[in-house]
Short mmCIF file of C-alpha atoms in Angstrom, two decimals:
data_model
loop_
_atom_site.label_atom_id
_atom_site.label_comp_id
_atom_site.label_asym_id
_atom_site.label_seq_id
_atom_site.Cartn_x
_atom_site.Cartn_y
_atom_site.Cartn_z
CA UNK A 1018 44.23 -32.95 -38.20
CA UNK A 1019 41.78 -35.88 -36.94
CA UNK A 1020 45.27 -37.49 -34.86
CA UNK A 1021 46.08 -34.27 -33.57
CA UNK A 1022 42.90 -33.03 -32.05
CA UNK A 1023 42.51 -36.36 -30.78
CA UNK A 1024 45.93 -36.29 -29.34
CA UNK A 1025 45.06 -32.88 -27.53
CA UNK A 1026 42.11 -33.94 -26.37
CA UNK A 1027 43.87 -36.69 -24.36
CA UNK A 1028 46.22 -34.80 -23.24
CA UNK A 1029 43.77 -32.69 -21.21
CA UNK A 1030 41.97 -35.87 -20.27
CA UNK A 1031 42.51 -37.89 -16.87
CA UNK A 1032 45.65 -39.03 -15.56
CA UNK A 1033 44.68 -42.96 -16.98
CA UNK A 1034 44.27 -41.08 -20.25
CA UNK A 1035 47.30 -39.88 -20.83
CA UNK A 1036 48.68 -43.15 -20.98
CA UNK A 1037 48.42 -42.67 -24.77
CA UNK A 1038 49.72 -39.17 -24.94
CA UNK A 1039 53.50 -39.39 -25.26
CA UNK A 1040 53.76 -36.53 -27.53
CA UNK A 1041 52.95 -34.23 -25.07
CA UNK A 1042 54.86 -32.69 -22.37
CA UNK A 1043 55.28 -34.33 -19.07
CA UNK A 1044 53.30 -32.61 -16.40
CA UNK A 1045 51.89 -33.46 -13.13
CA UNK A 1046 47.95 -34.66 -12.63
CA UNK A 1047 47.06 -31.54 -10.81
CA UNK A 1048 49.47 -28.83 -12.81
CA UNK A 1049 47.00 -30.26 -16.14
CA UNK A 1050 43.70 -30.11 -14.48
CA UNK A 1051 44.42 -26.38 -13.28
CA UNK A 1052 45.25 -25.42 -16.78
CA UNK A 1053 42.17 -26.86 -18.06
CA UNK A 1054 40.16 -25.03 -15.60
CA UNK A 1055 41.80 -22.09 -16.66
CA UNK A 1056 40.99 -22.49 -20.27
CA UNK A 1057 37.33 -23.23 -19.92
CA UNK A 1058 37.77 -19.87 -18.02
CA UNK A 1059 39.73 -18.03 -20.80
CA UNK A 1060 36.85 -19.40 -23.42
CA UNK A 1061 33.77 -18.13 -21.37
CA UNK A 1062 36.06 -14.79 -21.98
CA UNK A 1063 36.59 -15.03 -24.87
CA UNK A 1064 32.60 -15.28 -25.59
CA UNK A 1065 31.66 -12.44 -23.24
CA UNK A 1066 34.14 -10.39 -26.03
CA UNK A 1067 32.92 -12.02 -29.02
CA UNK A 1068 29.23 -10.96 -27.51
CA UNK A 1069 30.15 -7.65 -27.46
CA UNK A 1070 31.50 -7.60 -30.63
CA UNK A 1071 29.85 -4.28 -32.89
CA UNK A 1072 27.50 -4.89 -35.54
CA UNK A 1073 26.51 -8.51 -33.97
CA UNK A 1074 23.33 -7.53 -33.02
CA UNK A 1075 22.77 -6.55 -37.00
CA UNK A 1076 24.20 -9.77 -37.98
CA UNK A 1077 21.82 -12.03 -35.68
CA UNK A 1078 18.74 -10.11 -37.92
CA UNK A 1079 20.01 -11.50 -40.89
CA UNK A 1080 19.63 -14.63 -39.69
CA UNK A 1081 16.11 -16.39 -41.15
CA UNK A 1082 13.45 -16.81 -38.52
CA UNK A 1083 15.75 -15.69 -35.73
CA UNK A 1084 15.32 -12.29 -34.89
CA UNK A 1085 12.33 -11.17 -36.85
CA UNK A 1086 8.96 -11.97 -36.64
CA UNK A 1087 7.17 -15.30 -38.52
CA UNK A 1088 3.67 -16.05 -38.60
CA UNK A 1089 3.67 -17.78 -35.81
CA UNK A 1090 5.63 -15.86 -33.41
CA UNK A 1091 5.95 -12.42 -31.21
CA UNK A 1092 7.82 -9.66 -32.83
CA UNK A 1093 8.47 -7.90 -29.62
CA UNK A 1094 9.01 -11.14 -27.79
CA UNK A 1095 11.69 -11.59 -31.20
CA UNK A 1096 13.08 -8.67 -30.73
CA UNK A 1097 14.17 -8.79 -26.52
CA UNK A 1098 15.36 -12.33 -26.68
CA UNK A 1099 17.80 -11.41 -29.42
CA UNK A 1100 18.39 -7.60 -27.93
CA UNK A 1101 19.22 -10.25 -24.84
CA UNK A 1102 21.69 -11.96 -26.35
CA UNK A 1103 24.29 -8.95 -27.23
CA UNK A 1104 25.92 -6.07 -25.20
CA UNK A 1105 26.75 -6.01 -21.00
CA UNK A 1106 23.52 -8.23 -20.80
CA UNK A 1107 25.06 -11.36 -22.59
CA UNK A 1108 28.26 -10.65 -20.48
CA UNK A 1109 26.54 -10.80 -17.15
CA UNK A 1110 24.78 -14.08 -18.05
CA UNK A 1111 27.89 -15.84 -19.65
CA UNK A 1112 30.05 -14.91 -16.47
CA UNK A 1113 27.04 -15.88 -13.78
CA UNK A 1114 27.37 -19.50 -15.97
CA UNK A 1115 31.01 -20.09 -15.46
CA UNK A 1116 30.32 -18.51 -11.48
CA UNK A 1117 27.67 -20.82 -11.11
CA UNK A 1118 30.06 -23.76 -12.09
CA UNK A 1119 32.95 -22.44 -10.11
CA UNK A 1120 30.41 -22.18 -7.27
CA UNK A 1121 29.16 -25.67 -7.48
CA UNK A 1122 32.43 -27.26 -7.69
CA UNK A 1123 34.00 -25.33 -4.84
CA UNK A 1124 31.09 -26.50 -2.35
CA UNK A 1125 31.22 -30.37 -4.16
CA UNK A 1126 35.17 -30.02 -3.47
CA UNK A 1127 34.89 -29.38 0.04
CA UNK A 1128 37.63 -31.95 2.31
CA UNK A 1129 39.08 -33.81 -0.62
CA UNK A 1130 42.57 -34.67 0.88
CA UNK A 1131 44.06 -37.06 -1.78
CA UNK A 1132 42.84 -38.56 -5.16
CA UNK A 1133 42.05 -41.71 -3.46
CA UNK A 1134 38.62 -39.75 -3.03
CA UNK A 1135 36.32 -40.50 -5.18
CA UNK A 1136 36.04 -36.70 -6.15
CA UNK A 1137 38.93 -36.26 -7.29
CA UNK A 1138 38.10 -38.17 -10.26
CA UNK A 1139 35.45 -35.83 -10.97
CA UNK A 1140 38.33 -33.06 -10.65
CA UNK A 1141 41.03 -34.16 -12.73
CA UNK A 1142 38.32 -35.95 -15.53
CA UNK A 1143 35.19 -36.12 -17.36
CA UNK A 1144 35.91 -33.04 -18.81
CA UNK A 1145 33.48 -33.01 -21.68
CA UNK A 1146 30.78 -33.40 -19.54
CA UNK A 1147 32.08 -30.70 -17.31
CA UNK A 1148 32.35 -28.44 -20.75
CA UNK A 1149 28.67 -29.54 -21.48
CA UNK A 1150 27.06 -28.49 -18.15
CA UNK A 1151 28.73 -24.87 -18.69
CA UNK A 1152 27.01 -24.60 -21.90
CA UNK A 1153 23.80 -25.68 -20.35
CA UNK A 1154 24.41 -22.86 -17.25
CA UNK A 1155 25.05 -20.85 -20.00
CA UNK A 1156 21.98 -21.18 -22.32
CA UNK A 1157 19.77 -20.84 -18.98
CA UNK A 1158 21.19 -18.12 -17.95
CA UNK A 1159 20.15 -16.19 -21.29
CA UNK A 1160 16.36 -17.27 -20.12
CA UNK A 1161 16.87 -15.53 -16.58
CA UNK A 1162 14.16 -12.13 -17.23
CA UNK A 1163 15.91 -8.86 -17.91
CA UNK A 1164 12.98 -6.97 -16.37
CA UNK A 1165 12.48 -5.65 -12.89
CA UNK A 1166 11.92 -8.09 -10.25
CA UNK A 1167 9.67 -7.99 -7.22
CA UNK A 1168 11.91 -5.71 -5.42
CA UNK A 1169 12.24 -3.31 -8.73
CA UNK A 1170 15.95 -4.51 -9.38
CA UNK A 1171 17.08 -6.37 -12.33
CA UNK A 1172 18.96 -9.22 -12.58
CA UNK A 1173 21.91 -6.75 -13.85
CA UNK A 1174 22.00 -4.57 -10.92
CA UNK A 1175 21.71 -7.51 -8.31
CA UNK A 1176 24.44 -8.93 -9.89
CA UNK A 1177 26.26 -6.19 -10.37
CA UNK A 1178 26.62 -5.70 -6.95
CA UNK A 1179 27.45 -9.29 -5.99
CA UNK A 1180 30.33 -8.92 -9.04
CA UNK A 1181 31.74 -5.75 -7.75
CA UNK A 1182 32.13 -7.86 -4.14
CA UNK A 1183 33.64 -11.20 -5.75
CA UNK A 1184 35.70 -8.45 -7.90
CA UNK A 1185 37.73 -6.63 -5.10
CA UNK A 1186 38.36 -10.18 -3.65
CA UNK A 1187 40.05 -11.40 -6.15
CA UNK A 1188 41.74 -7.97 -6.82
CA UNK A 1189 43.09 -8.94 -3.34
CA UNK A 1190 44.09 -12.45 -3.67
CA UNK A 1191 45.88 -11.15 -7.34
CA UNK A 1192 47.71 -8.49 -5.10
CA UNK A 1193 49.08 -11.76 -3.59
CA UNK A 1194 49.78 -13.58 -6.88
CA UNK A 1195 51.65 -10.52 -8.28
CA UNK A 1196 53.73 -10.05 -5.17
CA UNK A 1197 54.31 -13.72 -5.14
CA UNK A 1198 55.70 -13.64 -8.90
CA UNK A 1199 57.63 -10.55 -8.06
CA UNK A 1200 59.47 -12.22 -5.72
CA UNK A 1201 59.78 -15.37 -7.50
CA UNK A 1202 61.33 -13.49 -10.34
CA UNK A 1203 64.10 -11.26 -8.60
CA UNK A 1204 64.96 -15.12 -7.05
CA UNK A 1205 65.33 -16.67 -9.95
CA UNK A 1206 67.52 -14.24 -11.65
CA UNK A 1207 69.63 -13.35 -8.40
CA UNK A 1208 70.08 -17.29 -8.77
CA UNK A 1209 71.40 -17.16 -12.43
CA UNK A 1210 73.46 -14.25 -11.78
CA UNK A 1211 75.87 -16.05 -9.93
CA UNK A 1212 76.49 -18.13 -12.72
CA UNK A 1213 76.75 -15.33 -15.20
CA UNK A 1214 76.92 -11.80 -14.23
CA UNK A 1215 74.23 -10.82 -17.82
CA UNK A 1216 71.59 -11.89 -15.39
CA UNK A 1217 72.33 -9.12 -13.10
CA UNK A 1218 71.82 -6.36 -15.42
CA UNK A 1219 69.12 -7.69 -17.35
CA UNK A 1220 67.69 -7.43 -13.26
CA UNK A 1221 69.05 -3.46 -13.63
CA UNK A 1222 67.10 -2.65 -16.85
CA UNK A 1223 63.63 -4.03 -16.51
CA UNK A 1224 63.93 -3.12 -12.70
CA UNK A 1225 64.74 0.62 -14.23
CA UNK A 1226 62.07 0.42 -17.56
CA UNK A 1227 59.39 -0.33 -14.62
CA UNK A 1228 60.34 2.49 -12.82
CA UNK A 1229 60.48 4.88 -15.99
CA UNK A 1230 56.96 3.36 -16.82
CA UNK A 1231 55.73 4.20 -13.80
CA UNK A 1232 57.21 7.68 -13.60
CA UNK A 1233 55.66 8.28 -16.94
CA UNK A 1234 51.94 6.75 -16.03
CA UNK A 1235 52.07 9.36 -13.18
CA UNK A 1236 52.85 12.79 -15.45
CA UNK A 1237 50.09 11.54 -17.82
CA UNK A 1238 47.81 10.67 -14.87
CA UNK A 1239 48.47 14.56 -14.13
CA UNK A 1240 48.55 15.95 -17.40
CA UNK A 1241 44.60 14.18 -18.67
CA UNK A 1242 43.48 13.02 -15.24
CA UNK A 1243 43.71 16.49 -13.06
CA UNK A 1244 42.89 19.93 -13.91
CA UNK A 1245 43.77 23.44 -12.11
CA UNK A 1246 40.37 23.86 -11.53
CA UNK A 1247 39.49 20.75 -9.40
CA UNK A 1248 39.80 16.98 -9.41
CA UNK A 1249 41.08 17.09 -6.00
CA UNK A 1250 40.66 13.55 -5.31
CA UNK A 1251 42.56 12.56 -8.37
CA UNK A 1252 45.33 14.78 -7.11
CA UNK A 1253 45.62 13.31 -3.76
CA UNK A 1254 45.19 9.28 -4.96
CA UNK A 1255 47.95 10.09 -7.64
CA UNK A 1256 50.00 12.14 -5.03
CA UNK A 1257 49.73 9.48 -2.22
CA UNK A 1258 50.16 6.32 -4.30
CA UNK A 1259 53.37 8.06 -6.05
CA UNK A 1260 54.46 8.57 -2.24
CA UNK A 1261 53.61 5.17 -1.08
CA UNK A 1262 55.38 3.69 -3.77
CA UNK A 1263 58.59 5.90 -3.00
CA UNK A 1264 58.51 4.48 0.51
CA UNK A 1265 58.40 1.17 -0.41
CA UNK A 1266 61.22 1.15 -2.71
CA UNK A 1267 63.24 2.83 0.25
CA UNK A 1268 62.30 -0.18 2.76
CA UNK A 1269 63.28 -2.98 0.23
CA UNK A 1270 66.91 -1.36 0.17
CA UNK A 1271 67.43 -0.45 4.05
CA UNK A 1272 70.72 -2.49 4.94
CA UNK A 1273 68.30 -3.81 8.07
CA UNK A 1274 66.16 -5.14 5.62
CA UNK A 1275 68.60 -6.61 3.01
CA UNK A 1276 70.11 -8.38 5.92
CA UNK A 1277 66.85 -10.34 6.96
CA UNK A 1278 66.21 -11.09 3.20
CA UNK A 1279 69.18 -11.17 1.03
CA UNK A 1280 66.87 -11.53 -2.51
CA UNK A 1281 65.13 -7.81 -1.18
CA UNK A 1282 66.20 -5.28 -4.36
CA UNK A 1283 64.85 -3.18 -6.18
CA UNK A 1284 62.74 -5.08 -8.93
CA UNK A 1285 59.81 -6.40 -6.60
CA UNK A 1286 58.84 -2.79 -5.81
CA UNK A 1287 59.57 -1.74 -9.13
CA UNK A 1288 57.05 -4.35 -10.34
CA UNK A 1289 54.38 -3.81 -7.31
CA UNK A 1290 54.45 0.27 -8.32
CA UNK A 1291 53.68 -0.71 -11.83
CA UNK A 1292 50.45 -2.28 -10.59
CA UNK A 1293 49.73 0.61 -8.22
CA UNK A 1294 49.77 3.11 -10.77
CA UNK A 1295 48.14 0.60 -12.97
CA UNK A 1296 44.88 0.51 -10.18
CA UNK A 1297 45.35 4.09 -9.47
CA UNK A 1298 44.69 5.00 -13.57
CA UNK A 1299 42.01 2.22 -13.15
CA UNK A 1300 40.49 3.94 -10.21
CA UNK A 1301 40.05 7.32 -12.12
CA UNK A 1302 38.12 6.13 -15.08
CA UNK A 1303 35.47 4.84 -12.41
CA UNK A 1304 34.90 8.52 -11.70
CA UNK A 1305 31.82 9.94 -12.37
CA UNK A 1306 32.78 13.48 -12.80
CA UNK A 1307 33.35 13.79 -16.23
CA UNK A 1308 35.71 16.94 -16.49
CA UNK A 1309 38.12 14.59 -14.60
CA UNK A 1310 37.79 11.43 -16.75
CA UNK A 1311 38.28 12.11 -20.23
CA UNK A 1312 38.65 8.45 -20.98
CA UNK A 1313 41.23 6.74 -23.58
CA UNK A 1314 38.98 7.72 -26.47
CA UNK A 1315 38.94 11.51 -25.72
CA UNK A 1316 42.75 11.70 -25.06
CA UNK A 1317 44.21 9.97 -28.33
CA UNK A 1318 40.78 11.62 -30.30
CA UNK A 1319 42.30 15.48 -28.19
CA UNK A 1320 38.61 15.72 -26.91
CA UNK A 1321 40.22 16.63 -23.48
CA UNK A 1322 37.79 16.42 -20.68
CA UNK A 1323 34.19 16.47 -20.02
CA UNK A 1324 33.13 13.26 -22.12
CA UNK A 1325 29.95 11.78 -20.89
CA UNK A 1326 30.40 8.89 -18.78
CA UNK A 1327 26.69 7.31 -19.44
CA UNK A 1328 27.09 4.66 -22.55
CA UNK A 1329 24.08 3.11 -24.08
CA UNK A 1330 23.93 -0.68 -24.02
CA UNK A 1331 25.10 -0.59 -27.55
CA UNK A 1332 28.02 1.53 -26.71
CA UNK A 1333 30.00 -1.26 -24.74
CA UNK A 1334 31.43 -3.03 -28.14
CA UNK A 1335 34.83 -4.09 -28.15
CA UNK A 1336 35.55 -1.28 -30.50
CA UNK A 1337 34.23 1.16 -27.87
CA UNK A 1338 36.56 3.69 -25.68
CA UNK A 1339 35.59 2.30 -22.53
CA UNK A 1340 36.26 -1.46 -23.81
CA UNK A 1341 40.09 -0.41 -24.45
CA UNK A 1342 40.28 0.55 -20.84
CA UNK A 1343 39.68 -2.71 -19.94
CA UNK A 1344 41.89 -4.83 -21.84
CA UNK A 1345 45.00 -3.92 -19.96
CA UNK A 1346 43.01 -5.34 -17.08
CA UNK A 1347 41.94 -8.84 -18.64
CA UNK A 1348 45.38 -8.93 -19.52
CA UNK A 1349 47.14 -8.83 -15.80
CA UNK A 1350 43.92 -10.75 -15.08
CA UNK A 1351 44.61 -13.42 -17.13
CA UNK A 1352 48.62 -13.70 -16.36
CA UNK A 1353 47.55 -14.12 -12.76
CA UNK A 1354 45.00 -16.99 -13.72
CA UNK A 1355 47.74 -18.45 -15.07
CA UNK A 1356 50.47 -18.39 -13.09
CA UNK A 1357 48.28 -19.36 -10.21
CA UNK A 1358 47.34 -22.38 -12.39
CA UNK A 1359 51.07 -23.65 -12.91
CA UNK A 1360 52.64 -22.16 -9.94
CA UNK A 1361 53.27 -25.61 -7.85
CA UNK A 1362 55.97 -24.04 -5.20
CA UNK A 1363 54.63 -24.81 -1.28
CA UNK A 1364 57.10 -22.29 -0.38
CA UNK A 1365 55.07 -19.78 -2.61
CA UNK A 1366 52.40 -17.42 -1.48
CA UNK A 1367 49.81 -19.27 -4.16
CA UNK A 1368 51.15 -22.73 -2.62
CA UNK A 1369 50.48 -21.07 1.20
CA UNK A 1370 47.26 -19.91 0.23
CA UNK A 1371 45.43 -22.70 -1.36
CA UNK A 1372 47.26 -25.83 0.81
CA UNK A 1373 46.40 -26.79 4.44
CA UNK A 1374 49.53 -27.31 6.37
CA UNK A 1375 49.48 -30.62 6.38
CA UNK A 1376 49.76 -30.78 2.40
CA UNK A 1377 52.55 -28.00 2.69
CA UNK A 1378 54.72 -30.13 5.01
CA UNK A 1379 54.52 -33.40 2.36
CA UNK A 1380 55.34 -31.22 -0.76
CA UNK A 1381 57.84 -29.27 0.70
CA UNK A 1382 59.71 -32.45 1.68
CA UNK A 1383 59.35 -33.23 -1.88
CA UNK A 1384 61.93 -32.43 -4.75
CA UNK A 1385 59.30 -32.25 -6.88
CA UNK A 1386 61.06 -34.29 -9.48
CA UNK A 1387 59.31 -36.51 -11.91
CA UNK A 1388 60.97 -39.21 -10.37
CA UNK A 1389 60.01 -39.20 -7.03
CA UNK A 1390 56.67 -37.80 -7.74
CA UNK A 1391 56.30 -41.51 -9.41
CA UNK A 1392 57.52 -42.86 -6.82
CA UNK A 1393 55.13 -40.77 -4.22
CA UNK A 1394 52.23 -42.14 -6.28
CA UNK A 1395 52.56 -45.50 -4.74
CA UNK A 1396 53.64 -47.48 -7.90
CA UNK A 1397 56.79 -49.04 -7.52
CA UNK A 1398 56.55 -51.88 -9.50
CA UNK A 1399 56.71 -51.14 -13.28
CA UNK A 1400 58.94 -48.86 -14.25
CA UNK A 1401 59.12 -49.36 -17.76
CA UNK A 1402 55.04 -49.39 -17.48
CA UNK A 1403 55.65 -45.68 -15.77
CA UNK A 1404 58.02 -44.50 -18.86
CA UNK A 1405 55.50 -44.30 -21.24
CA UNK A 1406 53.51 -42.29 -18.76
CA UNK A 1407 53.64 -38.67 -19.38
CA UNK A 1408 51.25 -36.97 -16.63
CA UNK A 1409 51.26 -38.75 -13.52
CA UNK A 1410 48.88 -38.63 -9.95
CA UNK A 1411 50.78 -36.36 -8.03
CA UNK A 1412 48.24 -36.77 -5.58
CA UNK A 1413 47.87 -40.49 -4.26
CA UNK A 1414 49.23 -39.36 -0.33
CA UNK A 1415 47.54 -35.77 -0.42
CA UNK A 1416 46.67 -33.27 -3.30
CA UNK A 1417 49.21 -30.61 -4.45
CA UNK A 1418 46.79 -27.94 -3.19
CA UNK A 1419 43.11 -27.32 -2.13
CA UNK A 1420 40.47 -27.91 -5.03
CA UNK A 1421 37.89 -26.15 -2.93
CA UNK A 1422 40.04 -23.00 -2.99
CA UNK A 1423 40.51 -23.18 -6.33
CA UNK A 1424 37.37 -22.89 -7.11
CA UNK A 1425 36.83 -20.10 -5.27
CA UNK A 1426 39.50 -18.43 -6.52
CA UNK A 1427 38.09 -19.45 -10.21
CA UNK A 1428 34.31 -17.94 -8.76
CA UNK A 1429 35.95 -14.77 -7.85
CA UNK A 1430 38.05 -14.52 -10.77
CA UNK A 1431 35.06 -15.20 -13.27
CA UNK A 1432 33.35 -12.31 -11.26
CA UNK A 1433 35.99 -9.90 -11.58
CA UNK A 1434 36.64 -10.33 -15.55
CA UNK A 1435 32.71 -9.87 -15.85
CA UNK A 1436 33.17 -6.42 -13.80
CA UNK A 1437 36.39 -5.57 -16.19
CA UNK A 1438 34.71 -6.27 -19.56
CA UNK A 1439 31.69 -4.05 -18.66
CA UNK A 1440 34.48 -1.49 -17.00
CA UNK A 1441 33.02 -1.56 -13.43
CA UNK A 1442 30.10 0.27 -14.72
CA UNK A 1443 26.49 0.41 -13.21
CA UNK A 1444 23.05 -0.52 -15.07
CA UNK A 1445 20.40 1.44 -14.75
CA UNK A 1446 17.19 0.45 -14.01
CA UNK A 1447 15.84 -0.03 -17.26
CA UNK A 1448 18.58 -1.70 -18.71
CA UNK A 1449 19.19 0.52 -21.03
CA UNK A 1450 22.50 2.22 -20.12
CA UNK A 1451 25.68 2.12 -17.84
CA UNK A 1452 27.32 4.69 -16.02
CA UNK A 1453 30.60 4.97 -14.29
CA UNK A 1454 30.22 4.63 -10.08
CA UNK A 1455 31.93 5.50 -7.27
CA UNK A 1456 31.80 2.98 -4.95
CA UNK A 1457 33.88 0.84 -8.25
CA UNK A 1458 36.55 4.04 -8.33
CA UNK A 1459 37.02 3.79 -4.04
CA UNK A 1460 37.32 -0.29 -4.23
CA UNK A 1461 40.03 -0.20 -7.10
CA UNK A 1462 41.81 2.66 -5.11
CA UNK A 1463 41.47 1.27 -1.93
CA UNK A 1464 43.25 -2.21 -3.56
CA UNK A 1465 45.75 -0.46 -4.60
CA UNK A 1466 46.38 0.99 -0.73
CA UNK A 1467 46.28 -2.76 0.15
CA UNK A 1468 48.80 -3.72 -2.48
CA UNK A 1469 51.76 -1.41 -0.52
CA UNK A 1470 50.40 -2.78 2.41
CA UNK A 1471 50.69 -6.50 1.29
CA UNK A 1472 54.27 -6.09 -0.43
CA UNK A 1473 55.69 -3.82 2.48
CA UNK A 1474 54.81 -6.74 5.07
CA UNK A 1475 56.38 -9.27 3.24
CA UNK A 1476 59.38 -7.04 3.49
CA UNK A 1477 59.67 -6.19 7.23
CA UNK A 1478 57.62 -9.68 8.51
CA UNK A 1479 60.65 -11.54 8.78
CA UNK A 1480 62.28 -8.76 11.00
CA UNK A 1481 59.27 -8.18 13.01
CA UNK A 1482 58.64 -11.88 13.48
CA UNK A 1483 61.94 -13.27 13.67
CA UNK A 1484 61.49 -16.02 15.39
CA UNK A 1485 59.07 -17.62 12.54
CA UNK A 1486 60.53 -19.21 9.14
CA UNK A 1487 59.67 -17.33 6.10
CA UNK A 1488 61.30 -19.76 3.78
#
């Protein structure tokens, strides 16, 4: 167990380190560091759940000298740190930690152009002291008062508001990463396909499960989401996303269209609607009006509508309703995380988004082989040295994509996963209770406007604009 923890923990080490890794995969420099970042992102998760866990705040009084008062101490000052330390509270302070550190390195990033800088050490290493200041961040954070400030807000609701800004940007720049793996996956198979002809209608069923999905999320959406009575707004977001996403589908097959871009089918829309009606559901359990948001619990419990969209501090537990509403979320969150983490393409729309030009123009010259990524590094002399070498700089000339971006994207995402655990909801002013918003229902349905909008340009751009290479 000892070798194997040590093993892992050089595997996730600097490029020098993994000089003494050769049971792990071979990977590029910056394809590892991303997918550390991404864990230490996936673990402050992880916490903000565990935090939220019921009965936790009964376990921390069983703990001696913790929670309840000693001869020496404050029982009411006892009782709000450890109140402090469970429910939407914890979450908020966990997530401004890992901003904070997102934050920090994004600005300390700034103008790194190769790992010659002496930055980009500090990027691809010293990763236990990187895991150490996040812990610090965090345990500060839990000292940050929960009371009203000079203004009368709390740290919650100022937060809260920054969060729901960070969130729709990264709702927007995951619009981009799902459109980008949308494409990338009717590509790949159109590519097998011509090898073996199973390819193409494995491309015909999940092309036709997503749009049976999607036809089904919209007669539920109808059936628990609307009533005869009222809900007008649900009826037009449902009405005009199932439209939009009709239209779309038609432009992706128009013979005009499938001559400008022969990979245009079928599945990318297919797979864009699923995360329309995905935002549009998402959208409606932000409403306020509780005789048109039932919620998950009501529905499968055949409470039908009306269910009081107020929860108590201690009613956010991942056992709660409102928690199951946002798992599907962390879920999509986390596959975009991901695949933005390990998708290395400068063709791609992740590679076009966080490269300058400049780095686009080297790696896209590049086969992106292990071999003449070795070679790119500047070391020409050892090879047998460079066998036993499993992760390699991929960077030496200029690095694989912007670390500054990165961050950002990382800041953003942290902010949005903070806003999807506690559901979008708003604290009150005494910190005693959330309560679905509108502004959170118009930003998620708004996104999902901008989704059709994204996808549909990267259909007709390349007719529109044909003298520019979309390659």
């Amino acid at each position: 167990m000892g070798c194997c923890l040590g093993t892992l923990a050089c595997c996730i080490g600097s490029a020098a380190c993994s000089l003494c890794c050769s049971c792990c995969p071979s990977c590029k420099n910056s394809t590892s560091s991303r997918i550390v970042y991404a864990l230490f992102l996936l673990i402050g998760t992880i916490m903000s759940l565990i935090f939220l866990a019921p009965g936790l705040r009964d376990s921390l009084d069983k703990i001696p000298a913790l929670c309840k008062s000693t001869l020496f101490s404050d029982p009411i000052l006892k009782k709000k740190t450890c109140d402090s330390l469970v429910g939407y509270g914890s979450v908020y302070r966990i997530c401004f930690a890992m901003a904070s550190f997102f934050f920090l390195f994004m600005v300390l990033m700034i103008k790194v152009d190769s790992s010659k800088d002496p930055r980009a050490k500090i990027q691809n290493g010293f990763w236990l002291f990187k895991f150490l200041i996040i812990v610090g961040i965090v345990v500060g954070a839990f000292f940050i008062p929960g009371g009203p400030g000079l203004d009368g807000a709390t740290f919650e609701q100022v937060f809260m508001v920054i969060g729901m800004i960070g969130g729709f940007l990264f709702i927007l720049i995951q619009l981009i990463l799902i459109v980008d793996f949308a494409h990338s996956w009717n590509e790949a198979w159109l590519g097998y396909s011509e090898e073996n002809s199973k390819w193409y209608f494995a491309l015909l069923f999940f092309t036709i499960i997503n749009y049976l999905i999607c036809l089904t999320g919209v007669v539920l959406l109808f059936v628990y989401y609307t009533n005869s009575d009222g809900c007008t707004e649900h009826k037009f977001f449902i009405s005009l996303n199932l439209i939009l996403c009709v239209g779309m589908s038609v432009i992706s097959i128009l013979p005009f269209v499938q001559s400008a871009n022969e990979t245009s089918g079928l599945l990318q829309p297919s797979v864009i609607s699923l995360y329309v009606i995905y935002l549009t559901w998402s959208a409606m359990t932000n409403n306020p009006d509780v005789d048109c948001n039932p919620g998950l619990a009501a529905i499968f419990n055949g409470e039908g509508s009306g269910v009081n969209k107020t929860l108590t501090t201690a009613s956010l537990t991942a056992g709660s309703g409102s928690f199951a509403e946002s798992l599907i979320g962390i879920f999509i969150w986390f596959f975009c995380v991901l695949f933005s983490s390990i998708q290395t393409s400068a063709h791609s729309n992740v590679g076009k988004i966080t490269m300058k030009s400049s780095e686009r123009t080297v790696i896209a010259d590049d086969s992106g082989s292990e071999e003449t990524m070795i070679k790119s590094s500047g070391d020409h002399g050892d090879d047998k040295e460079r066998q036993g070498q499993k992760v390699w700089d991929d960077e030496d000339e200029h690095v694989a994509y912007s670390y500054s971006f990165f961050h950002f994207m990382f800041f953003l995402a942290t902010l949005y996963v903070m806003m999807t655990i506690t559901n979008w909801y708003s604290p009150s002013s005494d910190g005693k209770s959330l309560s679905a918003s509108a502004p959170s229902m118009w930003i998620k349905i708004s996104s999902s406007w901008c989704c059709v909008l994204i996808y549909t340009w990267t259909v007709i751009a390349p007719i529109l604009l044909s003298n520019r290479d979309f390659d």
